[in-house]
Amino acid sequence: MELRLRLPDEIHARLRVAADEDGNSLNSEIVIAIEEHLARRQESAVRAIARKVAQRDAELLHRLSQ
């Protein structure tokens, strides 16, 4: 898929530096940044669900650990 993306100059410059440091193209660096962001979001959602389950079932989990 082709996508035209408008970035603020500062973000573009930071991405360019990161790409150069990592030996990646600018496009690859943007894809990596997006993938990492989506992975963090998913991990955060899973942790939130786990916290809710742990809170809801705290007594049961405690009894099971005995």
XYZ file of C-alpha atoms in Angstrom:
66
model
C 0.000 0.000 0.000
C 1.238 3.454 -0.779
C 0.509 6.238 1.682
C 1.423 9.872 1.632
C 2.293 11.069 5.129
C 2.791 14.650 6.242
C 5.124 14.949 9.201
C 6.226 17.944 11.218
C 9.812 18.873 10.362
C 11.065 17.924 13.837
C 9.618 14.408 13.685
C 10.944 13.922 10.163
C 14.401 14.986 11.318
C 14.299 12.629 14.306
C 13.175 9.743 12.120
C 15.933 10.511 9.614
C 18.568 10.464 12.388
C 17.202 7.173 13.757
C 17.143 5.641 10.283
C 20.726 6.714 9.607
C 21.893 5.396 12.987
C 20.183 2.037 12.407
C 21.179 1.762 8.746
C 17.556 1.770 7.625
C 15.699 3.673 4.980
C 13.339 6.358 6.216
C 10.399 4.223 5.105
C 11.685 1.195 7.042
C 12.234 3.311 10.138
C 8.650 4.595 9.984
C 7.295 1.049 9.564
C 9.374 -0.149 12.536
C 8.159 2.765 14.674
C 4.535 2.007 13.831
C 4.985 -1.730 14.506
C 6.578 -1.003 17.888
C 3.808 1.432 18.793
C 1.104 -1.105 17.905
C 2.874 -3.849 19.879
C 3.100 -1.591 22.971
C -0.587 -0.741 22.621
C -1.536 -4.397 22.435
C 0.672 -5.293 25.413
C -0.878 -2.460 27.400
C -4.382 -3.696 26.608
C -3.496 -7.252 27.626
C -1.967 -6.021 30.908
C -5.113 -3.991 31.629
C -7.317 -7.043 31.064
C -5.047 -9.172 33.259
C -5.248 -6.569 36.048
C -9.055 -6.571 35.861
C -9.178 -10.368 36.006
C -6.702 -10.439 38.902
C -8.745 -7.864 40.831
C -12.040 -9.568 40.079
C -10.745 -13.033 40.984
C -8.276 -12.063 43.731
C -9.889 -14.257 46.385
C -10.105 -17.266 44.087
C -6.508 -16.812 42.945
C -5.412 -16.567 46.581
C -7.224 -19.808 47.480
C -5.723 -21.581 44.466
C -2.255 -20.554 45.532
C -2.700 -22.274 48.926
